[in-house]
Tab-separated table of N, CA and C in Angstrom:
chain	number	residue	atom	x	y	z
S	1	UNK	N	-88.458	6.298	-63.071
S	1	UNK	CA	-87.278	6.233	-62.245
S	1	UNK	C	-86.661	7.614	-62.203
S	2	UNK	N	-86.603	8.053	-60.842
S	2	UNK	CA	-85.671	9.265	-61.173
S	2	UNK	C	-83.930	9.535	-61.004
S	3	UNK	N	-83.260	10.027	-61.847
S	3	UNK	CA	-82.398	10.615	-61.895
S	3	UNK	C	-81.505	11.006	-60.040
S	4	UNK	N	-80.610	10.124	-60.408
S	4	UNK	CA	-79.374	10.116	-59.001
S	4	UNK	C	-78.711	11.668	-58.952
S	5	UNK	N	-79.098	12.471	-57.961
S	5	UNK	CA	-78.482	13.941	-58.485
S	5	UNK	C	-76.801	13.791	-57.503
S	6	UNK	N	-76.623	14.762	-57.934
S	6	UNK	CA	-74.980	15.027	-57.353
S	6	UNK	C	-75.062	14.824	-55.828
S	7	UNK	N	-76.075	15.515	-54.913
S	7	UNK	CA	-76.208	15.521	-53.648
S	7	UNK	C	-76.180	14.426	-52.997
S	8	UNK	N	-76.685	13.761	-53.832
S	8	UNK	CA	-76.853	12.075	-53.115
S	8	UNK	C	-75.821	11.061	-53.252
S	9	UNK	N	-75.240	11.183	-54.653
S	9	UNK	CA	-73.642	10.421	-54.719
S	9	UNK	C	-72.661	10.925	-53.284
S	10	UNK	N	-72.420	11.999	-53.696
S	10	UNK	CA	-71.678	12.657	-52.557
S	10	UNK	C	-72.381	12.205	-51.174
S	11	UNK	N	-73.094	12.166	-50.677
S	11	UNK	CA	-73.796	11.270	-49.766
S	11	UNK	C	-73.464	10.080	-49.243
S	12	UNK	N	-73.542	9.249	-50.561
S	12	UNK	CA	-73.389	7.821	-50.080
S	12	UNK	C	-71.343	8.038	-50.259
S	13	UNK	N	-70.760	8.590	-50.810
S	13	UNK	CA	-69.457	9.064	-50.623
S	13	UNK	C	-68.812	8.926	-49.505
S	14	UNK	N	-69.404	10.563	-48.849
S	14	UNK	CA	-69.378	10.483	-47.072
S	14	UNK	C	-69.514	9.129	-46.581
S	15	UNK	N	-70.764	8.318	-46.995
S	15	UNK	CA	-71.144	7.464	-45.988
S	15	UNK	C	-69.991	5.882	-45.969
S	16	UNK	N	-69.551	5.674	-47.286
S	16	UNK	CA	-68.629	4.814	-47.517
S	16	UNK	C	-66.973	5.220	-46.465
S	17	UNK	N	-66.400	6.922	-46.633
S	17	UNK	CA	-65.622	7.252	-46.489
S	17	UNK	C	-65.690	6.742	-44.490
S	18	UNK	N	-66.936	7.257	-44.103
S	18	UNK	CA	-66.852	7.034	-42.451
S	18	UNK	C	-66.820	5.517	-42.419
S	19	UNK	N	-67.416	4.867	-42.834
S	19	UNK	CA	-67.319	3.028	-42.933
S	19	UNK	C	-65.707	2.774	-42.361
S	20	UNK	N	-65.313	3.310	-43.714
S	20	UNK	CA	-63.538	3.355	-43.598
S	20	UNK	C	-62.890	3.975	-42.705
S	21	UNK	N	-62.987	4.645	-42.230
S	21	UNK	CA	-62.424	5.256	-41.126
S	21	UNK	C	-62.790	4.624	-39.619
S	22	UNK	N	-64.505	3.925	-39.234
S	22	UNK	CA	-64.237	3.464	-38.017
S	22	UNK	C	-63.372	1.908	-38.650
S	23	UNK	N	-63.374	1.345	-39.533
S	23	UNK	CA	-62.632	-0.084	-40.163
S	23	UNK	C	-61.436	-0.091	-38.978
S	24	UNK	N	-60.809	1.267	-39.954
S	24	UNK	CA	-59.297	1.858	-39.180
S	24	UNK	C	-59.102	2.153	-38.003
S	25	UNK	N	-60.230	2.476	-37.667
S	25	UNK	CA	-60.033	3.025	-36.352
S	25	UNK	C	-60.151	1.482	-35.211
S	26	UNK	N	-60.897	0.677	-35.710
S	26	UNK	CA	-61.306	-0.809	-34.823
S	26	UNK	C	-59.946	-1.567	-35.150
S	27	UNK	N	-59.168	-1.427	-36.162
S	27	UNK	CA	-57.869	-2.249	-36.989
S	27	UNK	C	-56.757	-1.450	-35.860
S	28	UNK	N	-56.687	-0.391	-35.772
S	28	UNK	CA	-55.634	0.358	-34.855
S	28	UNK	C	-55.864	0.221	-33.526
S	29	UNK	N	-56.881	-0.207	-32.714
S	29	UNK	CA	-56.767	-0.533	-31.351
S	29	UNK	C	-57.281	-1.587	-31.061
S	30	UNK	N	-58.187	-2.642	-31.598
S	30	UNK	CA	-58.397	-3.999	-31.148
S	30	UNK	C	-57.478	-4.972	-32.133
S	31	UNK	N	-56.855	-4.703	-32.886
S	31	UNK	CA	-56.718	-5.625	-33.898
S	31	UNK	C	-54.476	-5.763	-33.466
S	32	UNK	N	-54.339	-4.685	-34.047
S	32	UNK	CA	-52.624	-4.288	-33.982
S	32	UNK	C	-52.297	-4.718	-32.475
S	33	UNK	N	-50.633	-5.207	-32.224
S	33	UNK	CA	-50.099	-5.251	-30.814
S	33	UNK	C	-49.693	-3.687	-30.723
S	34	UNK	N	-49.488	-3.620	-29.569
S	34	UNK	CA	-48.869	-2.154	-28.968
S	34	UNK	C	-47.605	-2.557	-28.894
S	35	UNK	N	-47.137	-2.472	-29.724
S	35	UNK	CA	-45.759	-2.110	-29.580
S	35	UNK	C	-45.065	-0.955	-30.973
S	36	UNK	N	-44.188	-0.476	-31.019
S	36	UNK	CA	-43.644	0.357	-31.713
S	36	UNK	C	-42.465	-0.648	-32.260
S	37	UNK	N	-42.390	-0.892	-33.700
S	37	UNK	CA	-41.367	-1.272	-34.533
S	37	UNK	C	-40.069	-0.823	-34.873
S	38	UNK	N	-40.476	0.502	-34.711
S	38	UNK	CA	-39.243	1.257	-34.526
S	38	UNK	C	-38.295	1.468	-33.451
S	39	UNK	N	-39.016	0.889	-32.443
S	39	UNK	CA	-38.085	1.556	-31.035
S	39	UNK	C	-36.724	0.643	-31.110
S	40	UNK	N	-35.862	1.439	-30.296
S	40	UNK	CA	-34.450	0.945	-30.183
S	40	UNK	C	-34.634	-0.112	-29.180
S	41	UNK	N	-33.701	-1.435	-29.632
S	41	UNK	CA	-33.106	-2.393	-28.930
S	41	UNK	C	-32.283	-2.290	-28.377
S	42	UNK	N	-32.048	-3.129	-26.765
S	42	UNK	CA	-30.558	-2.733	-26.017
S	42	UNK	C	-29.887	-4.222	-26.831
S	43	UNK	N	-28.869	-3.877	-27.065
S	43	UNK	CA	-27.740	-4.857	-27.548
S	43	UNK	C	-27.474	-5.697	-25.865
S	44	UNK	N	-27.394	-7.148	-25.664
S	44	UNK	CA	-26.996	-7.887	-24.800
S	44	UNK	C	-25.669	-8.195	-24.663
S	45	UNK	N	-25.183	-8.729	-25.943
S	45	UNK	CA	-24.239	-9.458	-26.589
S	45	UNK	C	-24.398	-9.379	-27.944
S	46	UNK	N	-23.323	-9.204	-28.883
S	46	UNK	CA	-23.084	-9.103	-30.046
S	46	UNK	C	-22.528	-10.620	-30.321
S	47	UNK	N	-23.565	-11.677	-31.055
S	47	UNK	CA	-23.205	-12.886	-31.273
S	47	UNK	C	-22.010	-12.998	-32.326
S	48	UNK	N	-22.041	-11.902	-33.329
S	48	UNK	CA	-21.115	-12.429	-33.850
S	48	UNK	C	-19.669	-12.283	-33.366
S	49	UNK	N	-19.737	-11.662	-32.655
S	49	UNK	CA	-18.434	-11.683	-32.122
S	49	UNK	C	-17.868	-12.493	-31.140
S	50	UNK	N	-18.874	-13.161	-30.761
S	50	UNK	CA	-18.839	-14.401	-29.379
S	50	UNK	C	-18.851	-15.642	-29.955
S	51	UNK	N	-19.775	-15.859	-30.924
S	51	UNK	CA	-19.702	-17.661	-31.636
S	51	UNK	C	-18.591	-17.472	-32.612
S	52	UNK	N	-18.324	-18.984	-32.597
S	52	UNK	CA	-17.208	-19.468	-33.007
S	52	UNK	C	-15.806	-18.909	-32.868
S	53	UNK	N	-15.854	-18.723	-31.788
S	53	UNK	CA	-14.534	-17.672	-30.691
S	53	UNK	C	-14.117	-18.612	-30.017
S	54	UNK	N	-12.305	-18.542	-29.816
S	54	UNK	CA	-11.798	-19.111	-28.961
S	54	UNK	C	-12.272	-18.582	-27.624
S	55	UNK	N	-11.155	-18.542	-26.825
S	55	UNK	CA	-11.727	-18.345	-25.341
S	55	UNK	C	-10.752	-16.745	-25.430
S	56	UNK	N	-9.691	-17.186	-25.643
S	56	UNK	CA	-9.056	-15.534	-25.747
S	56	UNK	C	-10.080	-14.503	-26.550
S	57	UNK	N	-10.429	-14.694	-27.609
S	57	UNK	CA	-10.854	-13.767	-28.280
S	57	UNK	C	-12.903	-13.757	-27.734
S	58	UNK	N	-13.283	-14.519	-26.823
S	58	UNK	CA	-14.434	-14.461	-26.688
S	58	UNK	C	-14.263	-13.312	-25.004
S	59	UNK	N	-12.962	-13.518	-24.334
S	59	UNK	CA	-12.456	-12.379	-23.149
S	59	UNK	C	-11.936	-11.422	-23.788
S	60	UNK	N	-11.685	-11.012	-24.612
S	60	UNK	CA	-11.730	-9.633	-25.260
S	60	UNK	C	-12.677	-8.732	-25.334
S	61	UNK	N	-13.656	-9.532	-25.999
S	61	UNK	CA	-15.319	-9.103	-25.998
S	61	UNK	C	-15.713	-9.057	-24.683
S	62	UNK	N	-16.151	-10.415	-24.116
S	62	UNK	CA	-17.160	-10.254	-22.950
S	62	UNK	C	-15.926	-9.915	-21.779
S	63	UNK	N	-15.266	-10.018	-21.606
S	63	UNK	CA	-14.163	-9.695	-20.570
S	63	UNK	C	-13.676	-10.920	-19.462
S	64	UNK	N	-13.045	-11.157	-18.627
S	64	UNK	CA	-12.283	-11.971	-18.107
S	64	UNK	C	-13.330	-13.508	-17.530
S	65	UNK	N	-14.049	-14.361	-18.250
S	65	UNK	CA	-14.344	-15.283	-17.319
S	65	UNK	C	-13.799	-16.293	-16.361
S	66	UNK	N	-15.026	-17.069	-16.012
S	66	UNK	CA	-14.386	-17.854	-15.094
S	66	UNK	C	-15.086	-19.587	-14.931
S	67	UNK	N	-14.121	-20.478	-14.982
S	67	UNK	CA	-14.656	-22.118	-15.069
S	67	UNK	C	-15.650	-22.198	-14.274
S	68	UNK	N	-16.515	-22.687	-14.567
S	68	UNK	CA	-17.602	-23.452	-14.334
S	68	UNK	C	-17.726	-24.657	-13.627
S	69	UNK	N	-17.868	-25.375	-15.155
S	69	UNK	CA	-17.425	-26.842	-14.934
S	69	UNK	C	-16.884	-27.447	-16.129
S	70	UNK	N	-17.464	-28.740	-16.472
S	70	UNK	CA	-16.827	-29.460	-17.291
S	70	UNK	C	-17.947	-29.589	-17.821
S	71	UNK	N	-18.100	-29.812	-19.365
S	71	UNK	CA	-19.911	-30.284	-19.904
S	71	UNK	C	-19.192	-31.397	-20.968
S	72	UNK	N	-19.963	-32.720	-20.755
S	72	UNK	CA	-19.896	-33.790	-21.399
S	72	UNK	C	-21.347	-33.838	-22.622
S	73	UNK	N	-20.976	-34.318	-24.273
S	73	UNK	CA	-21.850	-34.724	-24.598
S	73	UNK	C	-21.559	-35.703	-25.523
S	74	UNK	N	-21.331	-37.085	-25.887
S	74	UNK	CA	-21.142	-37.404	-26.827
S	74	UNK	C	-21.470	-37.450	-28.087
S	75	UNK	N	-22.860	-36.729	-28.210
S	75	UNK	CA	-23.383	-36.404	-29.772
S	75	UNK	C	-22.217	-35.169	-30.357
S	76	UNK	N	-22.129	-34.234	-29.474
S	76	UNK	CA	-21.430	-33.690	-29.842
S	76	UNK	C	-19.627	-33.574	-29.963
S	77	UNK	N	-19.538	-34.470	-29.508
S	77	UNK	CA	-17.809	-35.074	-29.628
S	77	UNK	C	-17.243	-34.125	-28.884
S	78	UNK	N	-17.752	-34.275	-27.238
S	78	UNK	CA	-17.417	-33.613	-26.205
S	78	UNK	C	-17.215	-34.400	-25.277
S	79	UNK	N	-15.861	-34.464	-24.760
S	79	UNK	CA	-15.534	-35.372	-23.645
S	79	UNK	C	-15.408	-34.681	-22.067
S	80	UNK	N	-14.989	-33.946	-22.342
S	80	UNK	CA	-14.600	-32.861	-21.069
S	80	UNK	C	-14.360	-31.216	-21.420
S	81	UNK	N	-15.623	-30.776	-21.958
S	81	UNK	CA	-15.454	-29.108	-22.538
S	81	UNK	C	-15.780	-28.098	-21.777
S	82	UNK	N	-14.779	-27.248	-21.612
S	82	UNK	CA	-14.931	-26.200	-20.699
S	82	UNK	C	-16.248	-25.353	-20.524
S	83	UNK	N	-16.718	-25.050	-19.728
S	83	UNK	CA	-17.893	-24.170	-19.072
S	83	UNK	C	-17.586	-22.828	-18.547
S	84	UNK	N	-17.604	-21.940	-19.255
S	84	UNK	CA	-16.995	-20.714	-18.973
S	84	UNK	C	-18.392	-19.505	-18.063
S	85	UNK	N	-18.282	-19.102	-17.166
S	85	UNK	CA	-19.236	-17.906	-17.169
S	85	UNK	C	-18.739	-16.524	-17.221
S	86	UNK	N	-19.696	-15.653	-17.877
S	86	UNK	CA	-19.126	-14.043	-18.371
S	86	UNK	C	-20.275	-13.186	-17.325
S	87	UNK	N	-19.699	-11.931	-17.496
S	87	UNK	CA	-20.608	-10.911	-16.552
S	87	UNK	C	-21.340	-11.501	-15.434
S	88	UNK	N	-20.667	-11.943	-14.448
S	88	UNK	CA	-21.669	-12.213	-13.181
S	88	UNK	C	-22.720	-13.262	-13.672
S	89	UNK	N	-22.084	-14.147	-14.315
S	89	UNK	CA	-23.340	-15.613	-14.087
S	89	UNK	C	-23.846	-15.305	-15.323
S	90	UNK	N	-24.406	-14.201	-16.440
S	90	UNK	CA	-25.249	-13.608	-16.691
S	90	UNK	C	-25.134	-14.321	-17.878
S	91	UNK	N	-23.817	-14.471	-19.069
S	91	UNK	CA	-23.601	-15.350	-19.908
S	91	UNK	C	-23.159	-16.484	-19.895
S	92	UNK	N	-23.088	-17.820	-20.104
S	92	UNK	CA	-22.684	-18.648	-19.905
S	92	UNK	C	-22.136	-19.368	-21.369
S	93	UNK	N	-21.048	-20.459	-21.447
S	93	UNK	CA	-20.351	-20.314	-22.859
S	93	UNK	C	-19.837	-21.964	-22.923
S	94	UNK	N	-20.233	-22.644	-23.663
S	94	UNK	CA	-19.405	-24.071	-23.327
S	94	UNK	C	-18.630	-23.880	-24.755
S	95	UNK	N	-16.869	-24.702	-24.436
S	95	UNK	CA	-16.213	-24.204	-25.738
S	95	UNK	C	-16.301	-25.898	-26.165
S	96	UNK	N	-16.542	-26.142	-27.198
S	96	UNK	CA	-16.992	-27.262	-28.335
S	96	UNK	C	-15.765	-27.244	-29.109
S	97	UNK	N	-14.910	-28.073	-29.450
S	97	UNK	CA	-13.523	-28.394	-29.989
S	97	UNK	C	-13.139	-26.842	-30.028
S	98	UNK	N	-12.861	-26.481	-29.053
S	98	UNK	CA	-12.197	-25.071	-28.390
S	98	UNK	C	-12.852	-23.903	-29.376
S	99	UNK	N	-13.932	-23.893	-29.771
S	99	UNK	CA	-14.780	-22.418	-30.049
S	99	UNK	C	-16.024	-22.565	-29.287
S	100	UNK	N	-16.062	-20.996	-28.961
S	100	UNK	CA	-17.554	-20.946	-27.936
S	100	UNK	C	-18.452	-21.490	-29.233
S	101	UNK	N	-19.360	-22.875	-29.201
S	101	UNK	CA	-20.380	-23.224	-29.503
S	101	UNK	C	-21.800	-23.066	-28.863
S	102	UNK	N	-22.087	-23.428	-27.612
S	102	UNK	CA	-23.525	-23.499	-26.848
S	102	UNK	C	-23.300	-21.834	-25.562
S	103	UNK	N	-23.839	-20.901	-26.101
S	103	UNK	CA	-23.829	-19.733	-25.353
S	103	UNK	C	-25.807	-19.609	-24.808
S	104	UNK	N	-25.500	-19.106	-23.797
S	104	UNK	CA	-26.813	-18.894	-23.051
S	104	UNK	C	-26.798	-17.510	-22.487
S	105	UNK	N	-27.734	-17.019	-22.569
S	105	UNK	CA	-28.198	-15.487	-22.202
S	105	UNK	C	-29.187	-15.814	-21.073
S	106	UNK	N	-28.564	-15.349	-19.515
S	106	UNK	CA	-29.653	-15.502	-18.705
S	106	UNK	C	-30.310	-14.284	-17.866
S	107	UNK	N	-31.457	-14.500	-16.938
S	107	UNK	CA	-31.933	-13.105	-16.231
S	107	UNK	C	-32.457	-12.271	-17.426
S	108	UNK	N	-32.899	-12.346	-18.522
S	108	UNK	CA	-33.076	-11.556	-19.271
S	108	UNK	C	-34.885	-11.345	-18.855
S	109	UNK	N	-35.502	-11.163	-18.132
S	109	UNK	CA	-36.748	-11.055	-17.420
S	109	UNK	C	-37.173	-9.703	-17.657
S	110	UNK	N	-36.516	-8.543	-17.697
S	110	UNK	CA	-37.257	-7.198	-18.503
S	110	UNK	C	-37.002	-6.816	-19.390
S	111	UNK	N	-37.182	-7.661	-20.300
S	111	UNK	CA	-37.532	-7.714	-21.701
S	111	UNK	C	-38.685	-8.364	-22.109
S	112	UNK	N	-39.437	-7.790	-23.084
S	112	UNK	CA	-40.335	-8.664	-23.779
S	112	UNK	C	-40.384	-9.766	-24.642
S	113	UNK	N	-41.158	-10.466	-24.745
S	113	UNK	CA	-40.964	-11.882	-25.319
S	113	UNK	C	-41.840	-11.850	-27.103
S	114	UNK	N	-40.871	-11.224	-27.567
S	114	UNK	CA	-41.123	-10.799	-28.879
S	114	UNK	C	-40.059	-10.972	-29.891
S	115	UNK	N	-40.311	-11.402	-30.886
S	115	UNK	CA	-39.071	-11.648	-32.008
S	115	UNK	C	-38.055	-10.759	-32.158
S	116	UNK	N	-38.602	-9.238	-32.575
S	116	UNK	CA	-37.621	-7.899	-32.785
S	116	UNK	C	-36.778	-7.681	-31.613
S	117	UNK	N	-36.788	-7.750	-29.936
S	117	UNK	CA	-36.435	-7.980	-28.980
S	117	UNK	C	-35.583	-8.740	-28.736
S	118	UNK	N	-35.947	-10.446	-29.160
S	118	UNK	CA	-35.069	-11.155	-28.527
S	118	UNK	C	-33.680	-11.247	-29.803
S	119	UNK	N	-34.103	-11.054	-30.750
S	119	UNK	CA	-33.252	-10.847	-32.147
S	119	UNK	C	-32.257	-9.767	-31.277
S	120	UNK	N	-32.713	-8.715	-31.377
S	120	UNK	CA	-32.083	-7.569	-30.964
S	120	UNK	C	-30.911	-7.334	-30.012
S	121	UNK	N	-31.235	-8.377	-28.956
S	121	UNK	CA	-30.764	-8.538	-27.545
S	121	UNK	C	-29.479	-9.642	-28.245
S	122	UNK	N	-28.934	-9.824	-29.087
S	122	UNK	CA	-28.074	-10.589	-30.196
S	122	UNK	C	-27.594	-9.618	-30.765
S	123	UNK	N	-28.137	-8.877	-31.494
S	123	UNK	CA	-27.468	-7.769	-32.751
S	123	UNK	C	-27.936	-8.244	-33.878
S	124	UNK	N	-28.641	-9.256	-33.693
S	124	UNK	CA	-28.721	-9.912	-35.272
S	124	UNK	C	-29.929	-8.709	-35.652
S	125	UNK	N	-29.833	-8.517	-37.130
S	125	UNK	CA	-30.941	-7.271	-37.937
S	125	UNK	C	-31.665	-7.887	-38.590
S	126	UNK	N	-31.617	-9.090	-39.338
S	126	UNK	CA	-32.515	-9.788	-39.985
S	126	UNK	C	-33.385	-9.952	-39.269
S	127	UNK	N	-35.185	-9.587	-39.267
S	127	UNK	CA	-36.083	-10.078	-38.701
S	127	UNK	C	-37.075	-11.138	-39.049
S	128	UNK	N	-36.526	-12.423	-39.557
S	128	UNK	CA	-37.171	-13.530	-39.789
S	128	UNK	C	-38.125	-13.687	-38.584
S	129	UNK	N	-39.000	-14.895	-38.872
S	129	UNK	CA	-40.180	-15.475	-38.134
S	129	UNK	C	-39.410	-16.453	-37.374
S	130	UNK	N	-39.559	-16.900	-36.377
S	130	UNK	CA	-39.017	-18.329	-35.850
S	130	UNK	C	-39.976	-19.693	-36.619
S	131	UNK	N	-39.037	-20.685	-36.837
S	131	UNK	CA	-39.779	-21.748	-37.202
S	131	UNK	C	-40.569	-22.369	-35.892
S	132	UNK	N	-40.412	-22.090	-35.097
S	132	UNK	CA	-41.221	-22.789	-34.053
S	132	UNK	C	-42.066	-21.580	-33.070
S	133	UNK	N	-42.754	-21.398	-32.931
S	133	UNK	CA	-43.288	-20.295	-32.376
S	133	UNK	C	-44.496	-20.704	-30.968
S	134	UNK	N	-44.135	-21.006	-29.696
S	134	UNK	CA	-45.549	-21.351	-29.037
S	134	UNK	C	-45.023	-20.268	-28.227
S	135	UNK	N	-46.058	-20.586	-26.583
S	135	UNK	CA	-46.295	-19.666	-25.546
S	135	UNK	C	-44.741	-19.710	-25.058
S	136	UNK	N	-44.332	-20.370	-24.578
S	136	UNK	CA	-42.973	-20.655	-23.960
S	136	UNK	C	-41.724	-20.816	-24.654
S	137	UNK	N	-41.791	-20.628	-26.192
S	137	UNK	CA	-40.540	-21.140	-26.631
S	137	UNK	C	-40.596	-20.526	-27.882
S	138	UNK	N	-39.683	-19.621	-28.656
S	138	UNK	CA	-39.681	-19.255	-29.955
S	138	UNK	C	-38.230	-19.900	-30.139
S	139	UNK	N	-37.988	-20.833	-31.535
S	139	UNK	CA	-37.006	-21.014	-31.904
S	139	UNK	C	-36.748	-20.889	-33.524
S	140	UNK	N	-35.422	-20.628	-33.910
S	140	UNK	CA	-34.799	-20.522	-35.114
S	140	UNK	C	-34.295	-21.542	-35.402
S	141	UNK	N	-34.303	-22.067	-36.553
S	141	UNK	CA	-33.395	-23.111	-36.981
S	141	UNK	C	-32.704	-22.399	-38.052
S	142	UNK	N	-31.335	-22.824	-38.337
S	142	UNK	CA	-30.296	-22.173	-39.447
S	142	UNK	C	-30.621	-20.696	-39.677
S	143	UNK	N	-30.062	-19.821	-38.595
S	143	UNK	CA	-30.309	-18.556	-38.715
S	143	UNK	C	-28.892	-18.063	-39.183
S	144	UNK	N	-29.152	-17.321	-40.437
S	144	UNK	CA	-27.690	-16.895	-40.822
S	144	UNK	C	-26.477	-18.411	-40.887
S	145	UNK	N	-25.782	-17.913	-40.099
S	145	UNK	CA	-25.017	-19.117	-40.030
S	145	UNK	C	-24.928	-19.829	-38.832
S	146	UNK	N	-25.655	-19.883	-37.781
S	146	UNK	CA	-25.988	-20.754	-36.705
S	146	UNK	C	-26.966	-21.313	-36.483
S	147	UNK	N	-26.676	-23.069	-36.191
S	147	UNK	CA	-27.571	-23.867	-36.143
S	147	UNK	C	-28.905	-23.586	-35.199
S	148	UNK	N	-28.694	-23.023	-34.779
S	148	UNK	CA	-30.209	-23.237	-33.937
S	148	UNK	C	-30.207	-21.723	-32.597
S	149	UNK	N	-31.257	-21.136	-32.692
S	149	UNK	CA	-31.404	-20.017	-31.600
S	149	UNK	C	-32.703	-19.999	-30.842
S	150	UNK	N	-32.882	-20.582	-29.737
S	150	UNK	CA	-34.158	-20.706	-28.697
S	150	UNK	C	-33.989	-19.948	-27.683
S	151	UNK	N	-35.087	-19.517	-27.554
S	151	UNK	CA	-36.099	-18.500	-26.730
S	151	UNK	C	-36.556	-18.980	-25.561
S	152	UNK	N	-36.888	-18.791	-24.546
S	152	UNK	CA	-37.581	-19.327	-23.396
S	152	UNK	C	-38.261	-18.071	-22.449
S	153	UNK	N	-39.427	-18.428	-22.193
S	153	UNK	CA	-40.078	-17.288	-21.563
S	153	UNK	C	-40.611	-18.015	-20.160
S	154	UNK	N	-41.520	-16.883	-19.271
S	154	UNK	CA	-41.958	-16.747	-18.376
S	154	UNK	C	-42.712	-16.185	-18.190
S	155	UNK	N	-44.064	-16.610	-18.954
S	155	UNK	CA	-45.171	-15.793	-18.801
S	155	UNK	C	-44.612	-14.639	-20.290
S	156	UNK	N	-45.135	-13.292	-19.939
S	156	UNK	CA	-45.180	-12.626	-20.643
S	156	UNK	C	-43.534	-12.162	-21.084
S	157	UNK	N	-42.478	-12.428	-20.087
S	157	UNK	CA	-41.027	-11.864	-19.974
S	157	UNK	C	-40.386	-12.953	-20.685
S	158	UNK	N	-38.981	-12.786	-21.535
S	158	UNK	CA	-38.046	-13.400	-21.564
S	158	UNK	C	-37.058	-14.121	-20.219
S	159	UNK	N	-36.915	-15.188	-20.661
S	159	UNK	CA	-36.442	-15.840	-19.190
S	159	UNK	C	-35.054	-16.172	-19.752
S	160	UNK	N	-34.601	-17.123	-20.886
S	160	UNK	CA	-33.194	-17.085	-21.570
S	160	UNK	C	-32.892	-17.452	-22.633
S	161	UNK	N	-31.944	-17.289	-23.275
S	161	UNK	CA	-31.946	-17.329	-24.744
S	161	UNK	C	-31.176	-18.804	-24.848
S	162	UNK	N	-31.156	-19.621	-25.664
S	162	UNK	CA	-30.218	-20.244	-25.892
S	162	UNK	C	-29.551	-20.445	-27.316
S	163	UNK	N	-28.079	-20.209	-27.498
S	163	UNK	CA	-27.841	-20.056	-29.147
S	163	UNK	C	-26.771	-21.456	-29.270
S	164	UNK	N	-27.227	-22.370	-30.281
S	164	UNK	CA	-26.101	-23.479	-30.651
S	164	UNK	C	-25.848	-23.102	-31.726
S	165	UNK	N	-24.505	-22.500	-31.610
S	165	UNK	CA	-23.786	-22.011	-32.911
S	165	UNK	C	-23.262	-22.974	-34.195
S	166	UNK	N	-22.864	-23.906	-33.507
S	166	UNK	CA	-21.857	-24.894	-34.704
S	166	UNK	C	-22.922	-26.408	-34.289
S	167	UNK	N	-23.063	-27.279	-33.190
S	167	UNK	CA	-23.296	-28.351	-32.987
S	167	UNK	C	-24.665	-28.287	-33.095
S	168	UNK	N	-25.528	-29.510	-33.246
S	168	UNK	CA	-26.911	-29.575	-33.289
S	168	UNK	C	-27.447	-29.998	-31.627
C-alpha cells in the first residue's frame, strides 16, 4: 500500500471545498426567495394607535372620517355600530362598544403578499409566522394583544388586510 502524500490530501481538499461552493451557489439561486430582509417597509397605518380608539382619538391619527353605515352583529353585542371610513375609502373602522374594533386595510395591491410586508404595512416588528398560512389567506391568531389579523391576496399582490382587535 502506498503512502497518501501531501499533494493528494490537498487535492481531495480542493475537491471537497468546490462541492461546497456549487452546494451554495444552487442554495442562493434555486433554493432562497428573492427578496431582501432588510429592505424598508412603508408604514400604512400604525395599529397601535388606531385599535382600541375611540372615534376622536382614532381622527387624530387617521384624520377626519366619515359614516358609512350601520354594522349589526349579535355575536358581538352589536346592535347598531358605527361604520366609519378614513383616507378616501382606503381604511375602513367599525366602532364595537365605542372603540375602533374591526379595521380593514383596502387597495393594498402593490404590495407583496409576504409576512414581513403585510406585518409592516401595521408597524407591528414582531415577525411571527401566521398560524394559518395558504395561497389566499395568511392569518394571525392572538397577535400581541389582538385577537385575530387576516391577510387576503390576489394572486401574487395583497388585496386587504383585516384586523379584529378586541371581538372574535
Amino acid at each position: 500500500m502506498e503512502p497518501v502524500t501531501v499533494k493528494r490530501k490537498w487535492a481531495n481538499w480542493k475537491f471537497i471545498a468546490f462541492i461546497v461552493v456549487l452546494i451554495a451557489i444552487f442554495v442562493k439561486f434555486f433554493v432562497l426567495n428573492d427578496h431582501d430582509e432588510n429592505a424598508p417597509v412603508t408604514v400604512e397605518m400604525d395599529l397601535s394607535q388606531v385599535a382600541f380608539r375611540n372615534q376622536d382619538e382614532v381622527e387624530a391619527v387617521l384624520g377626519k372620517g366619515k359614516l358609512d353605515s350601520y354594522y349589526k352583529d349579535e355575536e358581538a353585542g352589536c346592535d347598531k355600530c358605527p361604520k366609519m371610513i378614513y383616507r378616501d375609502g382606503k381604511i375602513e373602522i367599525i366602532y364595537i362598544s365605542e372603540i375602533a374594533d374591526r379595521i380593514m386595510l383596502k387597495d393594498l395591491s402593490d404590495y407583496d403578499f409576504e409576512n414581513r410586508v403585510i406585518l409592516g404595512l401595521l408597524n407591528l416588528k414582531e415577525n411571527i409566522a401566521p398560524k394559518l398560512d395558504e395561497d389566499k389567506l395568511k392569518r394571525w391568531d392572538n397577535y400581541e394583544k389582538f385577537t385575530q389579523i387576516s391577510a387576503f391576496s390576489n394572486g401574487n399582490d395583497l388585496d386587504y388586510i383585516l384586523i379584529k382587535a378586541k371581538t372574535k
